[in-house]
Amino acid sequence: MLRLVSNAAESEEKIKAWRTKMLYIIGLGLGDEQDITLKGLEAVNKCHKVYMEAYTSLLSFGLSTNGISNLEKLYGKPIILADREMVEEKAHEILAQAHHDHVAFLVVGDPFGATTHTDLVVRAKKMGIDVKIVHNASVMNAIGICGLQLYRYGETVSIPFFTETWRPDSFYEKIQRNRLMGLHTLCLLDIRVKEPTLESLCRGKKAYEPPRYMTINTAIEQLLEIVQDREESAYTEDTECVGLARLGSEDQMIVAGTMKQLQLIDFGEPLHCLVIAGKTHPVEEEMLDFYRCRT
Amino acid sequence: MLRLVSNAAESEEKIKAWRTKMLYIIGLGLGDEQDITLKGLEAVNKCHKVYMEAYTSLLSFGLSTNGISNLEKLYGKPIILADREMVEEKAHEILAQAHHDHVAFLVVGDPFGATTHTDLVVRAKKMGIDVKIVHNASVMNAIGICGLQLYRYGETVSIPFFTETWRPDSFYEKIQRNRLMGLHTLCLLDIRVKEPTLESLCRGKKAYEPPRYMTINTAIEQLLEIVQDREESAYTEDTECVGLARLGSEDQMIVAGTMKQLQLIDFGEPLHCLVIAGKTHPVEEEMLDFYRCRT
């Protein structure tokens, strides 16, 4: 009798498990394949289809450095790279699969980090698909390693590449406000991946520009151009900053110094980001000292 | 000959490994023992002494729920709980060990998350000890799950328990500034662990108050008291907020609603935190809709 009850309970469990298919959105952290959490890896193991957001991931887990194949080896299953078009245009397909099967969508950093995946979550929920988030580190909290306290940051800004005809500088007011309040500013630097060429746009055939990642040097150059153009001084070339390259990787590089000093430094491979310091406290200064450039 | 060279290289490797003892500061993430990263677990495996910051961890990985023993089982070694006093007063002891041995210091969330460990890093570096950080999710980025975009947050505030004689409200101006700029405010709520009793302070014997964790309800009560006292209205009881309890855990609870609505909700066990929404965008609204309370 007990066995019968137990069997019934087991079947119910199975039916429930069969019904509750899941879309897992899994943060991979910032460094390499070893930065996934045990919980994330367990979720990947459950999934029949594993997608990976390719927009920023080509970089951290770059095809060039065998990053994707390292991930595939670790997971023991293939990964489908979902580029920006696929996520935006074919989200429906990915989500439709999650009706029948566990599906994993891998994201560099945290699912709700710098690049947000809110839209995918909203669509899934509207389709009645259960979504489970597996969190991980992202630039938004790992930046704390530079020594400037996370609760002393103001609004985060994104700095886009200037072109000859397009020089948006709305981020300037945000930096200005943060500095007036003595707050630090995290500047996320532009990433241009799979941008259609002008020619391809005209001819209707798809062809892409080579990927471009803004360096700390370019960011500072643009930042200083803005204050020059505006004849204002929310910051100057003597303002203290921290430049961070490949944050969270084995070969990360962190240097504190003035804009003028950092502009002379070669930070190497992407991704780069920049913090413009606000008012600093003694314990923050002590940490910055370890990173200060000795020029 | 080749073998000899290889042996020499191996010995050199061993000497190098022996010399480069390391203090690993390892983020455990927010949920349970499965939230450690593969990199973090590998680092723990290398260490002879494993300390764990007990200030917030007693909660997430609570002794009451066998959390610590789950961690010990996973690691296959004992964990030494380092309470606030130990970290502040006996950091030297912990660090002295890192001169001879690999030492792990486990931290709930990210090493540089809400509770910062900058001071331990600074001391270690001054003693010439190599420090390695293993990042993980923290409230500072996992809060993104509520749907309000991370780059639209202003300065984070901490809300302390009011007492009859001590009602600090400097966080009010920060919330006010954020709201004026249309930014969201993450409110971290007070944790009182191992607070000496008044009696123990007088008599010089150590005795502690039972731990206290601020609820969302208390936080809102205090927030509304402040605007009433000041006769100002940076926010009102009709201001939209999101209450989050046990963020990152299996039983996390997220509810969006006005202060008045959230005040009536029982969010259960700690930890709680609160977001006061600024100006919201349509995609943020869509996400909030999934969490909105139906009262």
XYZ file of C-alpha atoms in Angstrom, chain A residues 31-39 41-42 74 110 112-113 116 118-119 121-122 125-126 132-133 135-138 140-142 144-145 147 149-156 177 181 183 248 250 283 286-287 290-291, chain B residues 31-39 41-42 74 110 112-113 116 118-119 121-122 125-126 132-133 135-138 140-142 144-145 147 149-156 177 181 183 248 250 283 286-287 290-291:
104
model
C 36.395 35.473 -16.804
C 36.329 32.053 -18.404
C 34.331 28.821 -18.394
C 35.282 28.208 -14.741
C 33.245 31.212 -13.611
C 29.889 29.460 -13.975
C 28.266 28.526 -10.648
C 27.523 24.936 -9.636
C 23.842 25.862 -9.906
C 26.233 24.104 -14.537
C 23.534 21.854 -13.133
C 32.755 21.446 -19.946
C 24.815 38.486 -14.909
C 20.563 41.570 -15.651
C 24.011 43.104 -15.807
C 19.963 43.404 -20.089
C 14.617 41.919 -19.608
C 12.881 41.786 -22.970
C 12.113 37.443 -19.839
C 9.023 39.554 -20.513
C 6.480 35.194 -19.164
C 3.801 36.423 -21.560
C 14.667 30.786 -13.832
C 17.562 33.182 -13.405
C 22.916 35.037 -11.142
C 26.629 35.694 -11.443
C 29.120 38.539 -11.181
C 28.886 41.401 -13.670
C 28.240 46.376 -12.133
C 29.525 44.749 -8.938
C 32.962 43.375 -9.905
C 34.267 47.148 -6.684
C 37.707 45.553 -6.999
C 38.667 50.064 -4.342
C 33.014 51.681 -2.774
C 29.990 50.470 -4.732
C 27.502 52.508 -2.705
C 29.354 55.691 -3.657
C 28.608 55.376 -7.370
C 26.053 57.550 -9.131
C 24.295 56.743 -12.375
C 26.239 54.529 -14.793
C 25.739 65.468 -11.730
C 27.528 65.045 -5.579
C 29.959 60.257 -6.586
C 37.535 39.324 -13.860
C 43.327 36.067 -15.222
C 40.255 53.608 2.664
C 44.636 53.257 0.132
C 43.268 50.751 -2.380
C 48.040 49.798 -5.116
C 46.851 50.468 -8.636
C 21.419 31.629 -2.472
C 22.959 28.450 -1.107
C 26.130 26.363 -1.333
C 25.458 25.654 -5.036
C 26.031 29.315 -5.914
C 29.801 29.128 -5.620
C 31.622 29.208 -8.981
C 33.799 26.342 -10.233
C 36.757 28.713 -9.825
C 35.381 25.790 -5.366
C 38.770 24.986 -6.894
C 30.692 20.252 -0.274
C 30.626 39.363 -3.968
C 33.211 43.884 -2.931
C 29.434 43.828 -2.712
C 33.065 45.522 1.613
C 38.513 46.428 1.125
C 40.219 46.783 4.489
C 42.680 43.405 1.067
C 44.603 46.565 1.947
C 48.733 43.786 0.317
C 50.671 45.866 2.837
C 43.052 36.738 -5.415
C 39.404 37.717 -5.724
C 33.734 37.307 -7.933
C 30.107 36.319 -7.649
C 26.650 37.859 -7.736
C 25.697 40.372 -5.047
C 24.164 45.247 -6.221
C 23.619 43.462 -9.527
C 21.099 40.704 -8.725
C 18.286 43.790 -11.690
C 15.833 40.884 -11.552
C 13.033 44.751 -13.890
C 17.457 48.703 -15.238
C 20.737 48.751 -13.324
C 22.113 51.783 -15.153
C 19.084 53.814 -14.010
C 19.952 53.566 -10.314
C 21.388 56.476 -8.373
C 23.376 56.269 -5.165
C 22.582 53.263 -2.939
C 18.391 63.596 -5.221
C 16.853 62.894 -11.410
C 16.661 57.469 -10.777
C 18.730 34.847 -5.144
C 14.866 29.371 -4.104
C 9.986 47.808 -20.633
C 6.215 45.456 -18.221
C 8.537 43.593 -15.875
C 4.658 40.516 -13.295
C 5.500 41.368 -9.708
